[in-house]
mmCIF file of N, CA and C in Angstrom:
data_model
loop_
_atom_site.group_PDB
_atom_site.id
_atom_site.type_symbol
_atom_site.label_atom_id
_atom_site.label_comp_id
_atom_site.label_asym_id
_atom_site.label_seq_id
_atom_site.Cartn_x
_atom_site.Cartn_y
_atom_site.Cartn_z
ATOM 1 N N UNK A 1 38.819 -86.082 24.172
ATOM 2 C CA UNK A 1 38.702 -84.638 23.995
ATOM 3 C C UNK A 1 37.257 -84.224 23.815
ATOM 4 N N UNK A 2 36.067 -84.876 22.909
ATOM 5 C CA UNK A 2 35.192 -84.782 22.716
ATOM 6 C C UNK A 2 34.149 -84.412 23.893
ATOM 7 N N UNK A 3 34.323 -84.843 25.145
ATOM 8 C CA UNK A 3 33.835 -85.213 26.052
ATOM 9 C C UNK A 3 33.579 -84.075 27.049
ATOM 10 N N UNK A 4 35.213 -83.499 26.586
ATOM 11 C CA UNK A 4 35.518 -82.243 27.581
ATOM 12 C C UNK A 4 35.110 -80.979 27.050
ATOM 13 N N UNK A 5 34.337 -80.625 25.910
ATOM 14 C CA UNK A 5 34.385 -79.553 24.881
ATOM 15 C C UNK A 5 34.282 -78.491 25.908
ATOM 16 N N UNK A 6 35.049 -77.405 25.896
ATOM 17 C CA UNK A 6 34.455 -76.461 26.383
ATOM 18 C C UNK A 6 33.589 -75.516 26.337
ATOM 19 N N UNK A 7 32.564 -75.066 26.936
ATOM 20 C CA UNK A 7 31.244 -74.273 26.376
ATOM 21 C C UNK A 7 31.692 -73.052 25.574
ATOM 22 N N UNK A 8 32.567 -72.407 25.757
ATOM 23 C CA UNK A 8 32.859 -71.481 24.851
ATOM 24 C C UNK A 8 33.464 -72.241 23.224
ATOM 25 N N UNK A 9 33.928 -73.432 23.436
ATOM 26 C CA UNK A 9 34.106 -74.215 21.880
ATOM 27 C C UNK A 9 32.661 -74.404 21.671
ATOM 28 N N UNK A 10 32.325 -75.213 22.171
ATOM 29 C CA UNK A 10 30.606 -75.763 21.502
ATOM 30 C C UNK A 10 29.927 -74.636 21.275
ATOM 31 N N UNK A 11 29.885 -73.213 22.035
ATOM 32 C CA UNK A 11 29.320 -72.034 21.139
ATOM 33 C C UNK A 11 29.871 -71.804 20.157
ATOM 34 N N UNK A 12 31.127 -71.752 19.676
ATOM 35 C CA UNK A 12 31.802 -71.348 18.939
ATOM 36 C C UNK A 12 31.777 -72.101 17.560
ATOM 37 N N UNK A 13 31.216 -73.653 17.702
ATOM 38 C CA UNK A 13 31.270 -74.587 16.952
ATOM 39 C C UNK A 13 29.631 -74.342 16.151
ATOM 40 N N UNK A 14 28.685 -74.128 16.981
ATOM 41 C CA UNK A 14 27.581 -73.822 16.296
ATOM 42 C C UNK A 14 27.255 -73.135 15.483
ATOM 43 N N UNK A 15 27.822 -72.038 16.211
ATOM 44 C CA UNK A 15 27.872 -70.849 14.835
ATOM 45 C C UNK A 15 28.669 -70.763 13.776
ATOM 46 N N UNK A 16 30.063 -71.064 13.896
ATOM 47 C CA UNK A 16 30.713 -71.490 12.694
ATOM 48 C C UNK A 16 30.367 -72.543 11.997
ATOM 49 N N UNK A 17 29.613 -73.726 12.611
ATOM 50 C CA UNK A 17 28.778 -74.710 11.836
ATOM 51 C C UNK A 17 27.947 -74.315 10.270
ATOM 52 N N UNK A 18 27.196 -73.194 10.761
ATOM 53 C CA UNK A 18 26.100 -72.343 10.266
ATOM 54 C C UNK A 18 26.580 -71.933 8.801
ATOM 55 N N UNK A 19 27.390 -71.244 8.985
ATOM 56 C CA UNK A 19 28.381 -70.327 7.921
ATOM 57 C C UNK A 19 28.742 -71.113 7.149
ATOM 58 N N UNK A 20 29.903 -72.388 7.984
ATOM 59 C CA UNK A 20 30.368 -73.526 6.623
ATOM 60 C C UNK A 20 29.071 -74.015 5.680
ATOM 61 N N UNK A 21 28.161 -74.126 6.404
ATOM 62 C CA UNK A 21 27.116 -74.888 6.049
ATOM 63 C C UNK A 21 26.606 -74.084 4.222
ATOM 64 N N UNK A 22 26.348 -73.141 4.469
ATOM 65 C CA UNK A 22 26.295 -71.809 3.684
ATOM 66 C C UNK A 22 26.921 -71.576 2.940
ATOM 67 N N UNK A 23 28.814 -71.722 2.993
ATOM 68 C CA UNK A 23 29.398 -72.020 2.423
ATOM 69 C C UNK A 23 29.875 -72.998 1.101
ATOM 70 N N UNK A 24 29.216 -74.266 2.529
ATOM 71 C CA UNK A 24 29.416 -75.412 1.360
ATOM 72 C C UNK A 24 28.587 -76.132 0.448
ATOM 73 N N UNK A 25 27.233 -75.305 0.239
ATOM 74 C CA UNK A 25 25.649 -75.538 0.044
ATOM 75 C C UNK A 25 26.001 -74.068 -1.214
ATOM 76 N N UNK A 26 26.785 -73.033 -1.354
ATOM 77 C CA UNK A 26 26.716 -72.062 -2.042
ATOM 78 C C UNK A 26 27.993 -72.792 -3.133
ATOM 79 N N UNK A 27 29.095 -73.788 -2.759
ATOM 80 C CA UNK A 27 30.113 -74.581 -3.059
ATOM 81 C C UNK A 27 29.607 -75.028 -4.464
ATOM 82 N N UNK A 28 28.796 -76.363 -3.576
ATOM 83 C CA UNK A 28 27.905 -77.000 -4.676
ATOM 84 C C UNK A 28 26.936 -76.746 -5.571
ATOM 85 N N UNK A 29 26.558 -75.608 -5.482
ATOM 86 C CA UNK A 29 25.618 -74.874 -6.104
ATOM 87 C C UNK A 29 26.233 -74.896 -7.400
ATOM 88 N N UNK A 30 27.350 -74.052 -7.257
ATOM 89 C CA UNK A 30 27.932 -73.613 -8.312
ATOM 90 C C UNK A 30 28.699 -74.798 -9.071
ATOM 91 N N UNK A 31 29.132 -75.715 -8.595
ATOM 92 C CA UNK A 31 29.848 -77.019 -9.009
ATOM 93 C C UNK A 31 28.753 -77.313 -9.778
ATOM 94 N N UNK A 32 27.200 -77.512 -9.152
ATOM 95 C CA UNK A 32 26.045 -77.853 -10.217
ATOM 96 C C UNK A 32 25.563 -76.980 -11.719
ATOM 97 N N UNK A 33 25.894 -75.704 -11.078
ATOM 98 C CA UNK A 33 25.760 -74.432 -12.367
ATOM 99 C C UNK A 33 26.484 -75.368 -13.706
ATOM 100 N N UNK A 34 27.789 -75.336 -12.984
ATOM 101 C CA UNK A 34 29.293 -75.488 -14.085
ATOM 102 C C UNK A 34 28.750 -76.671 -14.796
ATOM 103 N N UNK A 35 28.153 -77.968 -14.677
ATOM 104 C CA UNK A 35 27.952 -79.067 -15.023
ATOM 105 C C UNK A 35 26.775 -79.034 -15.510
ATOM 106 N N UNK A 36 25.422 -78.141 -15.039
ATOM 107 C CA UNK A 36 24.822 -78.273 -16.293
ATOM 108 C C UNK A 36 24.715 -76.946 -17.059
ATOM 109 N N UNK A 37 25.543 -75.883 -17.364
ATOM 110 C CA UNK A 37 25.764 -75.225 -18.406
ATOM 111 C C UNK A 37 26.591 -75.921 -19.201
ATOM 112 N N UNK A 38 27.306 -76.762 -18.842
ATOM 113 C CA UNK A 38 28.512 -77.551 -19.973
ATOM 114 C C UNK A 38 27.975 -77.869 -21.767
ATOM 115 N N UNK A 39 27.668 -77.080 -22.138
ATOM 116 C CA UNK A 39 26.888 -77.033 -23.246
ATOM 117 C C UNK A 39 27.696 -78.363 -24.272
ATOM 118 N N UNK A 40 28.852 -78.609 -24.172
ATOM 119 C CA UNK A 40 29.482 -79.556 -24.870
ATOM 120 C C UNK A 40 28.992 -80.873 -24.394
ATOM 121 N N UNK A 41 28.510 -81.367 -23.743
ATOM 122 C CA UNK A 41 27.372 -82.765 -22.882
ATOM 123 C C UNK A 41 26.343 -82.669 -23.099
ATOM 124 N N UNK A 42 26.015 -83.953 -23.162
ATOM 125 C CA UNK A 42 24.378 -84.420 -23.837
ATOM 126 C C UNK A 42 23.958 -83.644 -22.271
ATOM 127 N N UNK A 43 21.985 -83.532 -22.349
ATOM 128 C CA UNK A 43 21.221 -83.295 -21.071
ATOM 129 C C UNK A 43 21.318 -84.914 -20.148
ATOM 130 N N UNK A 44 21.630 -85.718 -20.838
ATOM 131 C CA UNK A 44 21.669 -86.670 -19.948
ATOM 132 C C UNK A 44 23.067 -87.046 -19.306
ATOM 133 N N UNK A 45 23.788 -87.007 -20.240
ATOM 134 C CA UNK A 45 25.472 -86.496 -19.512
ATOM 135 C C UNK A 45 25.434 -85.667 -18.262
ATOM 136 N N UNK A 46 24.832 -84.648 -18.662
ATOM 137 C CA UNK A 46 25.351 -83.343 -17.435
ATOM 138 C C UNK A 46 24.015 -83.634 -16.305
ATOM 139 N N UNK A 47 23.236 -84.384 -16.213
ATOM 140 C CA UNK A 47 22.565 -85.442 -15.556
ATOM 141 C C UNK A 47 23.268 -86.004 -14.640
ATOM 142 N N UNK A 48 23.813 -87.123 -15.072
ATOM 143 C CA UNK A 48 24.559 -87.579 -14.667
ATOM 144 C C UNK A 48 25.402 -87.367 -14.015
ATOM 145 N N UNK A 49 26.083 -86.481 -14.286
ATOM 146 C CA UNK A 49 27.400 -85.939 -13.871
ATOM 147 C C UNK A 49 26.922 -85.153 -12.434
ATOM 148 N N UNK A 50 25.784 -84.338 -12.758
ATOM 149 C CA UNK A 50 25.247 -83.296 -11.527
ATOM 150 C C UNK A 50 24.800 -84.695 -10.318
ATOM 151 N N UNK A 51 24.223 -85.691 -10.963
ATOM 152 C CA UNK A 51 23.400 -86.464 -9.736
ATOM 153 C C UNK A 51 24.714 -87.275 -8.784
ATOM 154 N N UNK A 52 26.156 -87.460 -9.601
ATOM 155 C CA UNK A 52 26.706 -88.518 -8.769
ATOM 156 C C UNK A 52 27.614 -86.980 -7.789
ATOM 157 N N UNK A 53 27.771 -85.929 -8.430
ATOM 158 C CA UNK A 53 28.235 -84.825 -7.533
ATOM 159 C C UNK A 53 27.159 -84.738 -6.433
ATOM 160 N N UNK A 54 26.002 -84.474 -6.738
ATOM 161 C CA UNK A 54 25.382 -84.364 -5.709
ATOM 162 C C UNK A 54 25.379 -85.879 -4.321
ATOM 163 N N UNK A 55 25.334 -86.823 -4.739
ATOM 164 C CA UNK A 55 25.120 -88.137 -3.897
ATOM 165 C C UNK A 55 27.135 -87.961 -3.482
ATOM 166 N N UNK A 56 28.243 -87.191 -4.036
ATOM 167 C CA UNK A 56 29.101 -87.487 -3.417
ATOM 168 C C UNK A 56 29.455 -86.385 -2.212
ATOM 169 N N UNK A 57 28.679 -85.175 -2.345
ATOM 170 C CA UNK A 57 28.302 -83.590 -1.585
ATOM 171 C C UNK A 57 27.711 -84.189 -0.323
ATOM 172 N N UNK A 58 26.340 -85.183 -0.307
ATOM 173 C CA UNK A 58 25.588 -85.765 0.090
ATOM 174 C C UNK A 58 26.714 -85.967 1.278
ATOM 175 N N UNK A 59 27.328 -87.257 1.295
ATOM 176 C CA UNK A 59 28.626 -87.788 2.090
ATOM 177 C C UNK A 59 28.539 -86.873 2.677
ATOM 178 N N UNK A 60 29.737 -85.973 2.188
ATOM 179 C CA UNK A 60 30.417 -84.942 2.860
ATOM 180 C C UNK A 60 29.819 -84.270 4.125
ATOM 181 N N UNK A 61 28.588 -83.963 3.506
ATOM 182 C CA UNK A 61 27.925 -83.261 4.528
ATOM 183 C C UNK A 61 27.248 -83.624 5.317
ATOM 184 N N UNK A 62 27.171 -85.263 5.008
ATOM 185 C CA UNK A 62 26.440 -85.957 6.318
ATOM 186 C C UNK A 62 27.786 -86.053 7.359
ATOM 187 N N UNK A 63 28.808 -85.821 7.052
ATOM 188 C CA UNK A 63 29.881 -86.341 8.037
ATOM 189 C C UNK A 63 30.173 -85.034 8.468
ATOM 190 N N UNK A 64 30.336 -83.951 7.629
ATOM 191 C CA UNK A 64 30.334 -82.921 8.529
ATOM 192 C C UNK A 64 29.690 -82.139 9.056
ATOM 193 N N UNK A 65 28.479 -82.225 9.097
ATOM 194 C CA UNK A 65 26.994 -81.409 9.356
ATOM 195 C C UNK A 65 26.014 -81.967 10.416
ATOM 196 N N UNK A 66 25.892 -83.505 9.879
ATOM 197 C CA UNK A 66 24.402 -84.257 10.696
ATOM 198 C C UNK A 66 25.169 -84.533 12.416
ATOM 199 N N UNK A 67 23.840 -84.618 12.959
ATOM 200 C CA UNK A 67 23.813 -84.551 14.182
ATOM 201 C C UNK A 67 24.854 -84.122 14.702
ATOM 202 N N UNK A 68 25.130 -82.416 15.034
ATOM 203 C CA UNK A 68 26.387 -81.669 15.895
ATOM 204 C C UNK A 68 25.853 -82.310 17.542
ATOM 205 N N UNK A 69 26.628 -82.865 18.070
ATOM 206 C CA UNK A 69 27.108 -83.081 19.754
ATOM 207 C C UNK A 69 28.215 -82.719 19.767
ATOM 208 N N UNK A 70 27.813 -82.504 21.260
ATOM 209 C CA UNK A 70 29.797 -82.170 21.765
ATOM 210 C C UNK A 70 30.583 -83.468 21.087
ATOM 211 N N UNK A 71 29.945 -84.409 21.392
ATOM 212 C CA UNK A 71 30.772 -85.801 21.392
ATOM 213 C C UNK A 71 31.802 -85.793 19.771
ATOM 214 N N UNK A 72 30.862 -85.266 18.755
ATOM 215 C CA UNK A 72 31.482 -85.064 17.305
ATOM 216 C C UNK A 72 31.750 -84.003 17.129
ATOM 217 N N UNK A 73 31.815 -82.929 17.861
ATOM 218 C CA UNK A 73 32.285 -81.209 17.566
ATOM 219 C C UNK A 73 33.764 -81.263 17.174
ATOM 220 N N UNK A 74 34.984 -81.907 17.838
ATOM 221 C CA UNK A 74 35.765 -82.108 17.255
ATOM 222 C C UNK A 74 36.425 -82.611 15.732
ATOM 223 N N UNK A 75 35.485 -83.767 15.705
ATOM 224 C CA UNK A 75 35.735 -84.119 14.351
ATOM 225 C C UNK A 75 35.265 -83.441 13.616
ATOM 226 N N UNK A 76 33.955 -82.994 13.453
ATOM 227 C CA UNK A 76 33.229 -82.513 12.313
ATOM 228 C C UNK A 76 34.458 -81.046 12.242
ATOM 229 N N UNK A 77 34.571 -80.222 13.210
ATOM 230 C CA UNK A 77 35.524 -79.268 12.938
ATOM 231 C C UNK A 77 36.740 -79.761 11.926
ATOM 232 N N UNK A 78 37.455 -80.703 12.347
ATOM 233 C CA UNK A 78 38.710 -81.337 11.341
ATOM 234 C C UNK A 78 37.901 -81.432 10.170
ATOM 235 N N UNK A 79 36.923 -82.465 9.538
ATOM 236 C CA UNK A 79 36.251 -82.247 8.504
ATOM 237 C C UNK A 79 35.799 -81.316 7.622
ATOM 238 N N UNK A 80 35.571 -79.852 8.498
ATOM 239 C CA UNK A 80 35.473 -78.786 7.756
ATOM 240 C C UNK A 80 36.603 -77.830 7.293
ATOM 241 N N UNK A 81 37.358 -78.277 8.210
ATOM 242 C CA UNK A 81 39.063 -77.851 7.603
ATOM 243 C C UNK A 81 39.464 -78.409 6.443
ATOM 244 N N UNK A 82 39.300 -79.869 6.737
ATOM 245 C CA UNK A 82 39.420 -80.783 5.437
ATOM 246 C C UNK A 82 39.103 -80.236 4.172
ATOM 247 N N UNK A 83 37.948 -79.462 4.253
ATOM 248 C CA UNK A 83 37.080 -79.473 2.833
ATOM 249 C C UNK A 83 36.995 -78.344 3.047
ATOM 250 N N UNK A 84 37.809 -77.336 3.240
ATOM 251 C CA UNK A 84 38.675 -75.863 3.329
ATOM 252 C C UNK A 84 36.874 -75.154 3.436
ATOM 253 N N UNK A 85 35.843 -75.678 4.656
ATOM 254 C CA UNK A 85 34.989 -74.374 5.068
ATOM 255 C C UNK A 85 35.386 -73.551 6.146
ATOM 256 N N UNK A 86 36.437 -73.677 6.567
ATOM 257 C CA UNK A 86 36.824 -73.147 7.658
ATOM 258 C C UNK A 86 38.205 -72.321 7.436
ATOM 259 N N UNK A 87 38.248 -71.151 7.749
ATOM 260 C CA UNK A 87 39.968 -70.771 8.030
ATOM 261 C C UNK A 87 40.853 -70.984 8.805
ATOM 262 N N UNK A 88 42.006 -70.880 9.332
ATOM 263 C CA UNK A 88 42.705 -70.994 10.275
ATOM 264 C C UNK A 88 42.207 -69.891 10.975
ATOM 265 N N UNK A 89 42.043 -68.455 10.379
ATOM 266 C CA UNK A 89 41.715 -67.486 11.491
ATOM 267 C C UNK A 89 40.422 -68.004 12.368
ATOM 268 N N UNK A 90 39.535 -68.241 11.648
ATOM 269 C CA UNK A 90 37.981 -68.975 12.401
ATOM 270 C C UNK A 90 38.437 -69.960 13.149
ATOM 271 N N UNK A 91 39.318 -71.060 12.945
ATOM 272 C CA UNK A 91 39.904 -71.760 14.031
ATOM 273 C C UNK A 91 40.508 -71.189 15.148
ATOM 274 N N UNK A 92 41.148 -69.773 15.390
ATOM 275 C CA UNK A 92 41.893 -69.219 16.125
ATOM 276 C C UNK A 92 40.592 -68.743 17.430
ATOM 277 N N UNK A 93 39.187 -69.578 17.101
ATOM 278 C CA UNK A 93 38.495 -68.543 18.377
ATOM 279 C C UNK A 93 38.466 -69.550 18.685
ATOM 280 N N UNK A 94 39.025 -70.934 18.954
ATOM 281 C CA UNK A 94 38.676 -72.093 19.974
ATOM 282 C C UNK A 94 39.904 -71.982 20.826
ATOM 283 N N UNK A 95 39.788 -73.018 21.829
ATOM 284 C CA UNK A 95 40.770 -72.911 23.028
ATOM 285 C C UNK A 95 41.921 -73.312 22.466
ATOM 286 N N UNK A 96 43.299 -73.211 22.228
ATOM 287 C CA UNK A 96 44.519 -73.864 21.978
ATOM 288 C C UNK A 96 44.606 -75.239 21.848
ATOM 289 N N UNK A 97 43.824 -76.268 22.675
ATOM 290 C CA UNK A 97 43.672 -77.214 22.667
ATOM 291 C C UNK A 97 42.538 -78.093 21.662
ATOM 292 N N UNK A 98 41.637 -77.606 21.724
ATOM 293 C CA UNK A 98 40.624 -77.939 20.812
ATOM 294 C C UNK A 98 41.515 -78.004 19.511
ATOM 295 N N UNK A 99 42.085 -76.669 19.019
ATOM 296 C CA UNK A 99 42.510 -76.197 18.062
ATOM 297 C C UNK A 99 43.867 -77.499 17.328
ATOM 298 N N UNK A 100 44.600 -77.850 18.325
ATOM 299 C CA UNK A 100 45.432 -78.733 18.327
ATOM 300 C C UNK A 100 44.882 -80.214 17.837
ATOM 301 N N UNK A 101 44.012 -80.525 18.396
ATOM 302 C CA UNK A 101 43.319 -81.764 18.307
ATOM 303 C C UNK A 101 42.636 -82.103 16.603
ATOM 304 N N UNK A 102 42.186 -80.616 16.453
ATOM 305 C CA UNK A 102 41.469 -80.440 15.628
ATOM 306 C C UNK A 102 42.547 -80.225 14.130
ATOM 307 N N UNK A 103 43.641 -79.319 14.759
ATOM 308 C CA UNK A 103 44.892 -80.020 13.538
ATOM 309 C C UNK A 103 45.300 -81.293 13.252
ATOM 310 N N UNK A 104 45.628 -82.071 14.199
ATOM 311 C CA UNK A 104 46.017 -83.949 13.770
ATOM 312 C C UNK A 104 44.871 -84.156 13.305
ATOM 313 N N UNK A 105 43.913 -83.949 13.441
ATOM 314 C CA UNK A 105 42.676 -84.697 13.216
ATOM 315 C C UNK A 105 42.655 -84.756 11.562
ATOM 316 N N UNK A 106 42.746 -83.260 11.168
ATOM 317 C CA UNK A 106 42.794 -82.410 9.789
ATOM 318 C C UNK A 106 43.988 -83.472 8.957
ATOM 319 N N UNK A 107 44.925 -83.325 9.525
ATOM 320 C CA UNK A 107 46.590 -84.313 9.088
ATOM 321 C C UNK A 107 45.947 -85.787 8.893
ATOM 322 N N UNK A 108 45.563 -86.303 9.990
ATOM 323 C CA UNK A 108 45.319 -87.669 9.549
ATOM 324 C C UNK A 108 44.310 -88.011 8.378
ATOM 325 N N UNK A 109 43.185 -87.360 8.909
ATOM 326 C CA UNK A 109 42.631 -87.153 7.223
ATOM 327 C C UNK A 109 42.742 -87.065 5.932
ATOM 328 N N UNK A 110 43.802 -86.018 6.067
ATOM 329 C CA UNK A 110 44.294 -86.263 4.468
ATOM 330 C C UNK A 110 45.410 -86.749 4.293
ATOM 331 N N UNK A 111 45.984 -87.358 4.888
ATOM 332 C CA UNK A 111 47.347 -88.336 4.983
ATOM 333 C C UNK A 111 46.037 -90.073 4.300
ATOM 334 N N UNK A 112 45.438 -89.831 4.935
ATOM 335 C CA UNK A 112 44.105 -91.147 4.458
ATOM 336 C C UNK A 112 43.592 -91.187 3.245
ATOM 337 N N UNK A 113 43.065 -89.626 2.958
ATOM 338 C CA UNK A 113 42.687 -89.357 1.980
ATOM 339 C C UNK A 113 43.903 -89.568 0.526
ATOM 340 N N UNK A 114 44.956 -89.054 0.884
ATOM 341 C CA UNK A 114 46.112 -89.476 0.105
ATOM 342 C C UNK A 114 46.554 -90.583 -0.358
ATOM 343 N N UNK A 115 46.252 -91.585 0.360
ATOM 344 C CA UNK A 115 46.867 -93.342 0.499
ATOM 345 C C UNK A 115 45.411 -94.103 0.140
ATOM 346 N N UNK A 116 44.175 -93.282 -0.094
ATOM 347 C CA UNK A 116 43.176 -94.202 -0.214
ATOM 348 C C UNK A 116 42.918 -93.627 -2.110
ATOM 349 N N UNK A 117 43.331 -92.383 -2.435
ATOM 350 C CA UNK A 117 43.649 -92.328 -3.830
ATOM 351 C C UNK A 117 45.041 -92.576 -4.342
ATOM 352 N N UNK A 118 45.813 -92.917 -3.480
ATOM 353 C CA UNK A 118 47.302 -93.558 -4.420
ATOM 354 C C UNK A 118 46.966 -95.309 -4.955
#
């Protein structure tokens, strides 16, 4: 599928790229606020706590962000579903097919994600 993207997906993927990005950079922001206002934690606690959030944000966004190609436009799309930057309506401007691909993709993920925390 990757292979075949259609130019109106790969436009479509860039710019919604942008937004999640924004999204999920405004996400963590605030995940960092919450952890070090935690006034009940030492400064080195909420240290802590902010640096392994950040190195686990890190991940995330290398898998769904770094180097966009057609070749990964698919996945990284499932990935941003995954980690709810995306809506279904914002999914509704790709081709039916993309869109499809990009649902199993979403399913298998957290069917993984499920069985790798059970």
């Amino acid at each position: 599928m990757s292979t075949d993207l259609p130019e109106s997906d790969w436009k479509a993927f860039r710019k919604l790229r942008e937004v999640a990005l924004e999204r999920f950079c405004e996400r963590i922001l605030a995940e960092v606020g919450r952890i070090i206002s935690d006034a009940k934690r030492s400064s080195h606690a909420r240290y802590l706590a902010a640096y392994e959030l950040i190195q686990e944000r890190d991940d995330q966004i290398a898998r769904a962000f770094n180097n966009p190609r057609r070749s990964v436009a698919v996945s990284q799309l499932a990935t941003l579903m995954s980690l709810d930057l995306i809506s279904q309506e914002e999914l509704q401007s790709f081709t039916p097919r993309t869109q499809s691909v990009v649902e199993a993709l979403r399913q298998a993920m957290s069917k993984a994600r499920a069985t790798k925390g059970a």
